[in-house]
mmCIF file of C-alpha atoms (C1' of nucleotides) in Angstrom:
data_model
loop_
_atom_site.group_PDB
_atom_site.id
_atom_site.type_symbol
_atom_site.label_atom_id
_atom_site.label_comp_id
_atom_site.label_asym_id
_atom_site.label_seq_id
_atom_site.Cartn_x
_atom_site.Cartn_y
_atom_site.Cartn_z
ATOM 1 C CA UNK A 60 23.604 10.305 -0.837
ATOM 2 C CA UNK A 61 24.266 13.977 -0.821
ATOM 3 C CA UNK A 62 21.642 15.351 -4.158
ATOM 4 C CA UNK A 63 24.272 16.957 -7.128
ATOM 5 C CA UNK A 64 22.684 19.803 -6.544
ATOM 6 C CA UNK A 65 23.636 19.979 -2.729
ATOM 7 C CA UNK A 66 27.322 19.166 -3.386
ATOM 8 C CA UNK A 67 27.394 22.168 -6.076
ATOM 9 C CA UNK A 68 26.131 24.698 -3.845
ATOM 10 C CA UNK A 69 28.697 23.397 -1.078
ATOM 11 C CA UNK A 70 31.475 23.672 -3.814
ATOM 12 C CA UNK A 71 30.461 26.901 -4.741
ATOM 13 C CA UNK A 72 29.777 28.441 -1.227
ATOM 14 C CA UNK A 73 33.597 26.768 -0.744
ATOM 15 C CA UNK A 74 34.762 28.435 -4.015
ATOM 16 C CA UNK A 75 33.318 31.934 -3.127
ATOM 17 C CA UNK A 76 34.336 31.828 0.452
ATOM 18 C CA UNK A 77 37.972 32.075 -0.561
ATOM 19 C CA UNK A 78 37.545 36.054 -1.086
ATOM 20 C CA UNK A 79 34.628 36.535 1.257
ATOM 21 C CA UNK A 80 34.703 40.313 -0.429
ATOM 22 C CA UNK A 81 34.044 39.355 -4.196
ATOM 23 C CA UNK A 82 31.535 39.411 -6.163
ATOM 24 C CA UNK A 83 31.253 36.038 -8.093
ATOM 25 C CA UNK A 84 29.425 36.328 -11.561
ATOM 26 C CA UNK A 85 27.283 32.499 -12.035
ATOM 27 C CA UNK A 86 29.324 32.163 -15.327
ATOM 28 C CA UNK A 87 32.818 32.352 -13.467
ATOM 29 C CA UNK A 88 31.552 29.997 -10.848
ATOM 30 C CA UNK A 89 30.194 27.716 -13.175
ATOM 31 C CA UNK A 90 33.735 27.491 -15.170
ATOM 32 C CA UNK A 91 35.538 27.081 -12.117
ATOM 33 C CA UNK A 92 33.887 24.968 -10.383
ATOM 34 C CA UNK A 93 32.669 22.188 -13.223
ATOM 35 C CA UNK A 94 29.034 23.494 -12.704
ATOM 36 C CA UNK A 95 26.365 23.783 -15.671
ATOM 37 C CA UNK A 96 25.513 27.239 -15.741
ATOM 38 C CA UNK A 97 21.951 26.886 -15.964
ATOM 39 C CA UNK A 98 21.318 24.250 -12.585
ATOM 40 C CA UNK A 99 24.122 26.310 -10.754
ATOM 41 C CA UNK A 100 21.678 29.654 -11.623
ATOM 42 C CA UNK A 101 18.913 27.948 -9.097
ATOM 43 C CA UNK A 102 20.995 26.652 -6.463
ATOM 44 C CA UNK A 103 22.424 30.129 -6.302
ATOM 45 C CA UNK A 104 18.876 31.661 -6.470
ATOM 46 C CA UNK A 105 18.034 29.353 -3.698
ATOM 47 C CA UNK A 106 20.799 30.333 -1.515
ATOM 48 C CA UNK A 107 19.988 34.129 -1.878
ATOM 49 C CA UNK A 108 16.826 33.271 -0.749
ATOM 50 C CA UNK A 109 18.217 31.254 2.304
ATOM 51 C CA UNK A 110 20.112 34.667 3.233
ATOM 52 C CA UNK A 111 23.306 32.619 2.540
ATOM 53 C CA UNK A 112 24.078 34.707 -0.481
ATOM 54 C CA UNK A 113 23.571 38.299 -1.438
ATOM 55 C CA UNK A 114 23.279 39.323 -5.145
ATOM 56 C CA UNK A 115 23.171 42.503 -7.596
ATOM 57 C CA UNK A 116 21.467 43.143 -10.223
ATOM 58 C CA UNK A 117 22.717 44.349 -13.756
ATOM 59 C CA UNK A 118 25.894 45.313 -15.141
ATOM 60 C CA UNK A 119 28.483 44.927 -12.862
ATOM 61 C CA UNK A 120 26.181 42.843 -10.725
ATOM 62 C CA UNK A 121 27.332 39.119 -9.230
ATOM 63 C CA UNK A 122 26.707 36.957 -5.842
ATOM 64 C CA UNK A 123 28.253 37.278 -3.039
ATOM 65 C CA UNK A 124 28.476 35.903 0.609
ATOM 66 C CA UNK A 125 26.012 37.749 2.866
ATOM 67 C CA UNK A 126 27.916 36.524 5.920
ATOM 68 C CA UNK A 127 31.274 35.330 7.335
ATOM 69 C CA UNK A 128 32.601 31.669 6.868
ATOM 70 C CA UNK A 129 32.263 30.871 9.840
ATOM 71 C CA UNK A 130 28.700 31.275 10.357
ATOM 72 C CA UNK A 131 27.894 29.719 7.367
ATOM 73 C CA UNK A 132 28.024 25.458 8.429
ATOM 74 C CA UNK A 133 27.056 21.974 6.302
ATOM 75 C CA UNK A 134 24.430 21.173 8.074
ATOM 76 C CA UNK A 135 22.530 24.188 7.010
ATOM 77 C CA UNK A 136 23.331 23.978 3.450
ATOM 78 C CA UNK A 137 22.539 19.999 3.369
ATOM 79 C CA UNK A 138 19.101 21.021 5.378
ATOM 80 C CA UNK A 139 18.289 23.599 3.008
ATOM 81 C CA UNK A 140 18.137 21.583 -0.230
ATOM 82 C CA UNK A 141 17.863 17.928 0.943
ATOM 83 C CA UNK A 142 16.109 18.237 4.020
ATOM 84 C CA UNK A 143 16.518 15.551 6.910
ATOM 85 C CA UNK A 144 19.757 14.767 7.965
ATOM 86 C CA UNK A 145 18.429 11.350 9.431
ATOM 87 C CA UNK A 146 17.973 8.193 7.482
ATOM 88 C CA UNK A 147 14.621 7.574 8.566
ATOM 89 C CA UNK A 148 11.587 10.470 8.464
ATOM 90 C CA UNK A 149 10.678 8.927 12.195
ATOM 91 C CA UNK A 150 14.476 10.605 13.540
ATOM 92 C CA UNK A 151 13.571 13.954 12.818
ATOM 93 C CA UNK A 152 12.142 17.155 14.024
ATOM 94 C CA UNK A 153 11.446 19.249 11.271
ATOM 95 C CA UNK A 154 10.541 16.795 8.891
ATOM 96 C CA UNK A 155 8.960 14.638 11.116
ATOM 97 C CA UNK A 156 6.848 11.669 9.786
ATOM 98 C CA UNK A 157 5.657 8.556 11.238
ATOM 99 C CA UNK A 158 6.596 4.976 9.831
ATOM 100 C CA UNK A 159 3.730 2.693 9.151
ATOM 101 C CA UNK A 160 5.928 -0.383 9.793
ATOM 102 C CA UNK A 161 6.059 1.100 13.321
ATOM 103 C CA UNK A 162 4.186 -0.582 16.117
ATOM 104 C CA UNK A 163 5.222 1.939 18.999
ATOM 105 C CA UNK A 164 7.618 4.552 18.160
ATOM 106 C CA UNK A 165 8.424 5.187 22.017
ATOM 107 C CA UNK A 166 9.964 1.825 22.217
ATOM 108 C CA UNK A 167 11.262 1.073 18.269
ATOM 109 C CA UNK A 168 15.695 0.787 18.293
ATOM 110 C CA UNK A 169 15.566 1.357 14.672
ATOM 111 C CA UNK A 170 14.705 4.763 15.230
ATOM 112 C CA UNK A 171 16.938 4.975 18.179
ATOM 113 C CA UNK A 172 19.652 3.750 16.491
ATOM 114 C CA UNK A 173 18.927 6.170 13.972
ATOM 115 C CA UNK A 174 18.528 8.816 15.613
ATOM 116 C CA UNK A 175 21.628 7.932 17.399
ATOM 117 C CA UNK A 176 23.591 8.245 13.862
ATOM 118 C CA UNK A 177 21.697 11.623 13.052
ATOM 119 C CA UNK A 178 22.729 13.649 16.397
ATOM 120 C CA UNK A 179 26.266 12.271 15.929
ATOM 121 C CA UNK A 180 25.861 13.689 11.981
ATOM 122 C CA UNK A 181 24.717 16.848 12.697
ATOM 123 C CA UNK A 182 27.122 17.754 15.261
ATOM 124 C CA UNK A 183 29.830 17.049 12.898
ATOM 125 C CA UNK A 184 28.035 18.875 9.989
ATOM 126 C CA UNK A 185 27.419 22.038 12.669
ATOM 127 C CA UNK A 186 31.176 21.514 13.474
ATOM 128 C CA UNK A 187 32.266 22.257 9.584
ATOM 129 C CA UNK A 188 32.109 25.823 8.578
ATOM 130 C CA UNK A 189 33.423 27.368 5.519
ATOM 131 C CA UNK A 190 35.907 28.623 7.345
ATOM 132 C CA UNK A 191 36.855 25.111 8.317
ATOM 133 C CA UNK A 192 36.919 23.412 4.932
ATOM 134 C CA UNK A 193 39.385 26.635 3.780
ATOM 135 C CA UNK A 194 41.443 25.931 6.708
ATOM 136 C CA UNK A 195 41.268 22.396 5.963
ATOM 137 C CA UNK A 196 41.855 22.508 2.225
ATOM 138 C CA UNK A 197 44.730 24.338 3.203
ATOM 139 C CA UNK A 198 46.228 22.051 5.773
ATOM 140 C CA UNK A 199 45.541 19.000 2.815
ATOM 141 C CA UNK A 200 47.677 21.084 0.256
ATOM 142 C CA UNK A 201 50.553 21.321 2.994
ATOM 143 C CA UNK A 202 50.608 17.645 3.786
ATOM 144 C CA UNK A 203 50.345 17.255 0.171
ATOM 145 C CA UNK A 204 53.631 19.545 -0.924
ATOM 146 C CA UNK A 205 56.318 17.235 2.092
ATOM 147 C CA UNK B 384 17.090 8.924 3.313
ATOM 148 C CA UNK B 385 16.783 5.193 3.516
ATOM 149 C CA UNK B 386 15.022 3.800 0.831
ATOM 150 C CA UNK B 387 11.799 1.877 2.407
ATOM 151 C CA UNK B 388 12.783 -1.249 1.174
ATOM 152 C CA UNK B 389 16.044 -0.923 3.688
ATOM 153 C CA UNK B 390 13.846 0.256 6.177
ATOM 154 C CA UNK B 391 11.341 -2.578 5.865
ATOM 155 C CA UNK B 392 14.210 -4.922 5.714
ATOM 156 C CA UNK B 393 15.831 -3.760 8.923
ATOM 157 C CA UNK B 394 12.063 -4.182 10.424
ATOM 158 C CA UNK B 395 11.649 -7.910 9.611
ATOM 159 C CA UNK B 396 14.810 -8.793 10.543
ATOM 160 C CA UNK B 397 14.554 -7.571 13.997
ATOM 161 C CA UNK B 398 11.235 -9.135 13.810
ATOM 162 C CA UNK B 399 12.696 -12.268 13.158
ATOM 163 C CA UNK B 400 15.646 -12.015 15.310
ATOM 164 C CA UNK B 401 13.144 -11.890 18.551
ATOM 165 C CA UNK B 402 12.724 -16.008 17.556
ATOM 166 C CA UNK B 403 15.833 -16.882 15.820
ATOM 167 C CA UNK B 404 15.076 -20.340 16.227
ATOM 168 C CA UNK B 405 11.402 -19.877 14.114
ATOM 169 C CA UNK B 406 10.731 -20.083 10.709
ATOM 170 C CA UNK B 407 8.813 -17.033 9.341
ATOM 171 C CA UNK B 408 6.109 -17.170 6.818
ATOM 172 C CA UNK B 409 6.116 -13.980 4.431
ATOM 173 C CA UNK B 410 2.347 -13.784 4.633
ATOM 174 C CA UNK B 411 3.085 -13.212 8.531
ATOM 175 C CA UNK B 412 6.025 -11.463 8.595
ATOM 176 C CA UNK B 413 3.976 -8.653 5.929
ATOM 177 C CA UNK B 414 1.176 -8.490 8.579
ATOM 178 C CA UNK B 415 2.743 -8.078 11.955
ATOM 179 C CA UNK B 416 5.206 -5.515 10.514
ATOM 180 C CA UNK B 417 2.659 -4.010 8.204
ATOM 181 C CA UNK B 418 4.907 -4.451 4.923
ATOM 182 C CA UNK B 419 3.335 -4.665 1.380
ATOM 183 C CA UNK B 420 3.427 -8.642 1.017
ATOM 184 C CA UNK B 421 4.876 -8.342 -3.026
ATOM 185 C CA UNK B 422 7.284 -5.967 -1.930
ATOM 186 C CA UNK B 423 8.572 -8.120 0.989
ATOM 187 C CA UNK B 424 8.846 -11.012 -1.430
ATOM 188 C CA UNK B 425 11.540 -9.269 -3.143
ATOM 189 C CA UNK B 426 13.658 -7.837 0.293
ATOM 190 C CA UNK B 427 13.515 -11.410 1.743
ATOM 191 C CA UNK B 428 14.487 -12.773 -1.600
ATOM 192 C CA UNK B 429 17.448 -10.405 -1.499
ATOM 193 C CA UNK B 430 18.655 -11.243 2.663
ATOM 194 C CA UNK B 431 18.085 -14.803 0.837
ATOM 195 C CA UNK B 432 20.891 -14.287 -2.130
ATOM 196 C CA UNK B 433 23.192 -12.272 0.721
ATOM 197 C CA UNK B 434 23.216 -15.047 2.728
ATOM 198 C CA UNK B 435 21.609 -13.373 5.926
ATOM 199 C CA UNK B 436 18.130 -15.529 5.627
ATOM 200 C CA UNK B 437 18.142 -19.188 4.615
ATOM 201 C CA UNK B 438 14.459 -20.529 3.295
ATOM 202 C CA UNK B 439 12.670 -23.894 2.711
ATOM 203 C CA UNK B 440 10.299 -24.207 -0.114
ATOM 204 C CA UNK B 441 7.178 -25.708 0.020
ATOM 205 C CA UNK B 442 3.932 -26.564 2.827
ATOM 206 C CA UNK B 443 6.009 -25.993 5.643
ATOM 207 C CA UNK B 444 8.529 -23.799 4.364
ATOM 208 C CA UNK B 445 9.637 -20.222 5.220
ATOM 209 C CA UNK B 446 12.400 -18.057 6.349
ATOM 210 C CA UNK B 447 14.196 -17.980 8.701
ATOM 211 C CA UNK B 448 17.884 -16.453 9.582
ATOM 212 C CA UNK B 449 21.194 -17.773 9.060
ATOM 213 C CA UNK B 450 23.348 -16.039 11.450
ATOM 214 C CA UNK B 451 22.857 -15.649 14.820
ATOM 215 C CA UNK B 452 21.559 -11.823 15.809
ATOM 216 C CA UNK B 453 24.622 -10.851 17.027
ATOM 217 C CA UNK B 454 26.501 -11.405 13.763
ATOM 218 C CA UNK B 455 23.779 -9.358 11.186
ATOM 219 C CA UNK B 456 24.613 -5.567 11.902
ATOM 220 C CA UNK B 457 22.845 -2.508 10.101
ATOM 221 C CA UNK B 458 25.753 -1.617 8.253
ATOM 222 C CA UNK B 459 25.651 -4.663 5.780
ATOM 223 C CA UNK B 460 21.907 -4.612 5.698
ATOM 224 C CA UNK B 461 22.092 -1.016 4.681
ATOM 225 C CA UNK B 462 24.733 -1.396 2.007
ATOM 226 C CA UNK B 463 22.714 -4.045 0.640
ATOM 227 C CA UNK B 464 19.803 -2.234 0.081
ATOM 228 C CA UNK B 465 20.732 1.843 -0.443
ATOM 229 C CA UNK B 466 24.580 0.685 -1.712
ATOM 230 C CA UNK B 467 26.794 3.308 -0.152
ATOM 231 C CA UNK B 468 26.950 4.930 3.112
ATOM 232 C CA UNK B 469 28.846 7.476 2.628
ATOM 233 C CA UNK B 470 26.922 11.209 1.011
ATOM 234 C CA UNK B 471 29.132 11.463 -1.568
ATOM 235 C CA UNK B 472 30.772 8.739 -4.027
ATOM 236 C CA UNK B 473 34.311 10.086 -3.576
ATOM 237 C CA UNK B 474 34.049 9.359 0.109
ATOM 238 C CA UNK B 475 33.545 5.633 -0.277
ATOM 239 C CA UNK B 476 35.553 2.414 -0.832
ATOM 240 C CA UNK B 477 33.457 0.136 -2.712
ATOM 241 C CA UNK B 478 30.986 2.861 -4.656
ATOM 242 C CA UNK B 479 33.942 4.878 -5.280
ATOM 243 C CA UNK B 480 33.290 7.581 -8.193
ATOM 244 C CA UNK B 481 34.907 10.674 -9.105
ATOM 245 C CA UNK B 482 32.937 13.973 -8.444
ATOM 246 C CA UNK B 483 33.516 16.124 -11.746
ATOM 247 C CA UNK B 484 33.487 19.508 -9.775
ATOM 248 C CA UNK B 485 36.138 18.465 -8.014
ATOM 249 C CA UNK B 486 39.705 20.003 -9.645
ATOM 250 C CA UNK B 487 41.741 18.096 -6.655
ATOM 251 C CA UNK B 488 40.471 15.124 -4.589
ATOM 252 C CA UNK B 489 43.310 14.792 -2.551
ATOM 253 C CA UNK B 490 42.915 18.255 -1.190
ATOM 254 C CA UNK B 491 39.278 18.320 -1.157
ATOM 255 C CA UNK B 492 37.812 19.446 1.870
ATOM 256 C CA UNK B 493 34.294 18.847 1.055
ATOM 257 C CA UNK B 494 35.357 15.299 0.460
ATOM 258 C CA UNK B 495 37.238 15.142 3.908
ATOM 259 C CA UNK B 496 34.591 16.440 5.779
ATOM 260 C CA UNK B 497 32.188 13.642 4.552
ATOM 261 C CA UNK B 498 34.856 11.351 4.576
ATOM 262 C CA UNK B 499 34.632 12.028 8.736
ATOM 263 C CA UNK B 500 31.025 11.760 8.821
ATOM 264 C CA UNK B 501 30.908 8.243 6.867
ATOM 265 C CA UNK B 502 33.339 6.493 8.751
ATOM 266 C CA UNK B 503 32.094 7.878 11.812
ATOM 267 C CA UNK B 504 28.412 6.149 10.593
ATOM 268 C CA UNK B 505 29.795 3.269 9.457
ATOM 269 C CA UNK B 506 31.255 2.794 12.759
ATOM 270 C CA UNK B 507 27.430 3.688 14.503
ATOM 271 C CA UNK B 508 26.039 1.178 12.376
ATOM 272 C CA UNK B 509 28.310 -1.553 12.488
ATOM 273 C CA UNK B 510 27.673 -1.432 16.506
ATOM 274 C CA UNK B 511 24.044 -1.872 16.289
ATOM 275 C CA UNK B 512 23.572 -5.739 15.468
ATOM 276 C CA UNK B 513 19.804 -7.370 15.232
ATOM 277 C CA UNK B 514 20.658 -8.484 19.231
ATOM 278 C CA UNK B 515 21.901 -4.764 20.449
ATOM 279 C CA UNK B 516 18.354 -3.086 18.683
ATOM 280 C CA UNK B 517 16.300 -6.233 20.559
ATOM 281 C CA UNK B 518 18.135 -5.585 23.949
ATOM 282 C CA UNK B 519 17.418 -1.583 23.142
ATOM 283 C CA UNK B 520 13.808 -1.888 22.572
ATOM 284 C CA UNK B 521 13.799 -4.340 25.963
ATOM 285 C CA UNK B 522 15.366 -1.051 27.736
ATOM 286 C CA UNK B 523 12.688 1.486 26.483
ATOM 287 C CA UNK B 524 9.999 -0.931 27.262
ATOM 288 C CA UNK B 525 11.258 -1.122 30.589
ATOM 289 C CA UNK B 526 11.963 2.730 30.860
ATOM 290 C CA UNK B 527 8.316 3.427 29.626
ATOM 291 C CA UNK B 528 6.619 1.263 31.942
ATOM 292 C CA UNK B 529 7.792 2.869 34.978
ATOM 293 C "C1'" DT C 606 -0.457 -38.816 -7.501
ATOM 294 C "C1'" DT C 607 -2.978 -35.038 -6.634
ATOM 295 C "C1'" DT C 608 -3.466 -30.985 -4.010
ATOM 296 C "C1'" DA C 609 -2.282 -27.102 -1.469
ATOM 297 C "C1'" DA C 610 1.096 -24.285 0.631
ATOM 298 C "C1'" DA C 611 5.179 -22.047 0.185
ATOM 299 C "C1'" DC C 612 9.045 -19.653 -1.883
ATOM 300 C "C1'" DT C 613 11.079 -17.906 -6.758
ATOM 301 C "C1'" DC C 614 11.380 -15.253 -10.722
ATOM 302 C "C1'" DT C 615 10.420 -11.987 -14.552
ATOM 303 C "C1'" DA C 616 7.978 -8.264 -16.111
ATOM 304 C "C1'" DT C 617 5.622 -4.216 -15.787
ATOM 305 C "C1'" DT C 618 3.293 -0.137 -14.009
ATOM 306 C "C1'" DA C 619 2.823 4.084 -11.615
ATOM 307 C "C1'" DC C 620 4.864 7.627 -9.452
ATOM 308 C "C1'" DA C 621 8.107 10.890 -7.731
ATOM 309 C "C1'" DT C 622 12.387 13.100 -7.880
ATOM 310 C "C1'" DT C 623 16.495 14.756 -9.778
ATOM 311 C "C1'" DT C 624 19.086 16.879 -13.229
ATOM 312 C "C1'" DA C 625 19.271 19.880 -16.710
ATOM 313 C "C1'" DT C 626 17.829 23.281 -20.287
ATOM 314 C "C1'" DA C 627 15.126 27.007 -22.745
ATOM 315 C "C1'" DG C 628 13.569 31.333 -23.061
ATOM 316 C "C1'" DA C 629 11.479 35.443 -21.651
ATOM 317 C "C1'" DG C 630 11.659 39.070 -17.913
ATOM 318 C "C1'" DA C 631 13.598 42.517 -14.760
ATOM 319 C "C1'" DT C 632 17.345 45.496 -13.285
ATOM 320 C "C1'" DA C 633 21.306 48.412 -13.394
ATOM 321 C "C1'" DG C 634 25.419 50.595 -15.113
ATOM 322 C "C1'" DT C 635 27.552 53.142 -18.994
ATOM 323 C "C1'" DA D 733 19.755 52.812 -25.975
ATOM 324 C "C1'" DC D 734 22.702 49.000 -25.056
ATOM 325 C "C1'" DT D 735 24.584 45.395 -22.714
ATOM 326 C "C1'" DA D 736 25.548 42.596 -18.765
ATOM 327 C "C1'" DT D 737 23.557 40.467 -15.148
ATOM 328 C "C1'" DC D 738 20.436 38.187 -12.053
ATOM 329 C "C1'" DT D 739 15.252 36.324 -11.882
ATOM 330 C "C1'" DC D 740 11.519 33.492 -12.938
ATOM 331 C "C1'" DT D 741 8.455 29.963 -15.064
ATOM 332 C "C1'" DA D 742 8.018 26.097 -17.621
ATOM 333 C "C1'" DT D 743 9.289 21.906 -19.155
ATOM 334 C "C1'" DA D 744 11.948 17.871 -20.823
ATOM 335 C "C1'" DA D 745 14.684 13.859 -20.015
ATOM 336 C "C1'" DA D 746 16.543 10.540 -17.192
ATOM 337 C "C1'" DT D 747 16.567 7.939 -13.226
ATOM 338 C "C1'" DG D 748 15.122 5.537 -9.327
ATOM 339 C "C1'" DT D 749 11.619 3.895 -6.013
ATOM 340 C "C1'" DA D 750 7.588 1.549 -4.609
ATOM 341 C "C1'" DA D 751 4.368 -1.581 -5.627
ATOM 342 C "C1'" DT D 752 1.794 -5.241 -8.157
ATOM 343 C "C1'" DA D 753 0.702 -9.172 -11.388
ATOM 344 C "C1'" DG D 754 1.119 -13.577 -12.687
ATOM 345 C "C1'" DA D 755 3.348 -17.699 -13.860
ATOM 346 C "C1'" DG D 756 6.883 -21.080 -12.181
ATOM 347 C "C1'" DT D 757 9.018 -24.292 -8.883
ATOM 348 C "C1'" DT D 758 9.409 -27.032 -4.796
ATOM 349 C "C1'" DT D 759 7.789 -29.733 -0.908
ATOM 350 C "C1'" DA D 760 4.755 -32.043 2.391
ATOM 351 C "C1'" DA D 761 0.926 -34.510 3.143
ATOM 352 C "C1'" DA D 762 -3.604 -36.401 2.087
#
DNA sequence: TTTAAACTCTATTACATTTATAGAGATAGT
DNA sequence: ACTATCTCTATAAATGTAATAGAGTTTAAA
């Protein structure tokens, strides 16, 4: 499972990616989206920091996206504050860890078959932008309307 | 993540599944797969109550499975451990749960775009039965020996 | 019938993580 | 100066995970 705090940010980044131009002020943001103001202050602090988001100080201040929708893609945001996409820490490469229940890694089908389901997630993950999930959204309200 | 108790579980079943005929002691099982003995009592006692592992109390006694290897796959075995497969709760059947930042579900794309990933994992994992990860780890032994 | 070998069950502990909040600090426009 | 805004540190509360302890029950065999 996807942390709360994960989700937010992608329903935020989603939110603010509607008018790429804005500037988005945590309070609005927090309203709209059904976000307590406080937790949805460090996720956004966190994305500024990931050079996701932009921000300005003081009055008239607010976030804002530092790049275009479609560079911007799930599998970055779920990276960024949950870590490993794979199941197990033995199907990774940047979080790498060895299992101690693991006689010889080179030959274990748990972590194949793992790491089977984590290229298969990340591609799909890659594969949805902001842009996408707009698109899509909008495509859902169509279908929706007949 | 998997929780380790999944993880562990999906280890000693495989384990088992290499004698299918046998009868597994846990003392043995927690040794050759290098699982906390207490903590296995409870995962077996578990694949006991699901009905994947049958057991016989007393001198003589043990585990052993139920089904053949071909009919335990990793999707039930994760479900039973870490519940839902899915990264979010609206994109499941039987964990289904709102998602309060959500104004829309029908027209959520977040939801949609996990929605793919899940069934496309369920799908992965419901493939991979306790025979398919012994014939696997057969095929990298061979690969590695040559 | 006693003993030993097994699984069964309940309870509890320790630990880590997640979720959320409080409050003071820094910055910028008017 | 004043006010709106993001920034930062600290911490509390709740939850969940991992692991262990110890007593209970069942069965085979001596």
């Amino acid at each position: 499972m996807l942390s709360k705090k994960c989700k937010y940010a992608i329903h935020a980044l989603v939110h603010m990616a509607k008018q790429p131009e804005e500037k988005f002020l945590i309070k609005d943001i927090s309203e709209k989206c059904s976000i307590p103001k406080k937790f949805l202050e460090a996720i956004l602090l966190d994305l500024n920091r990931a050079g996701i988001l932009g921000s300005k100080q003081g009055k008239g201040g607010g976030y804002f996206l530092r790049r275009t929708p479609s560079e911007v893609n799930l599998a970055e945001v779920v990276r960024l504050f949950d870590g490993a996409i794979a199941a197990v820490p033995c199907a990774t490469y940047k979080f790498y860890e060895r299992c101690v229940e693991c006689v010889d890694e080179e030959v274990c089908s748990v972590r194949d078959a793992f790491l089977q389901v984590r290229n298969a997630t990340v591609e799909m993950l890659k594969a949805n932008t902001l842009e996408d999930l707009i698109k899509k959204e909008n495509k859902l309200r169509m279908r929706k309307k007949k």
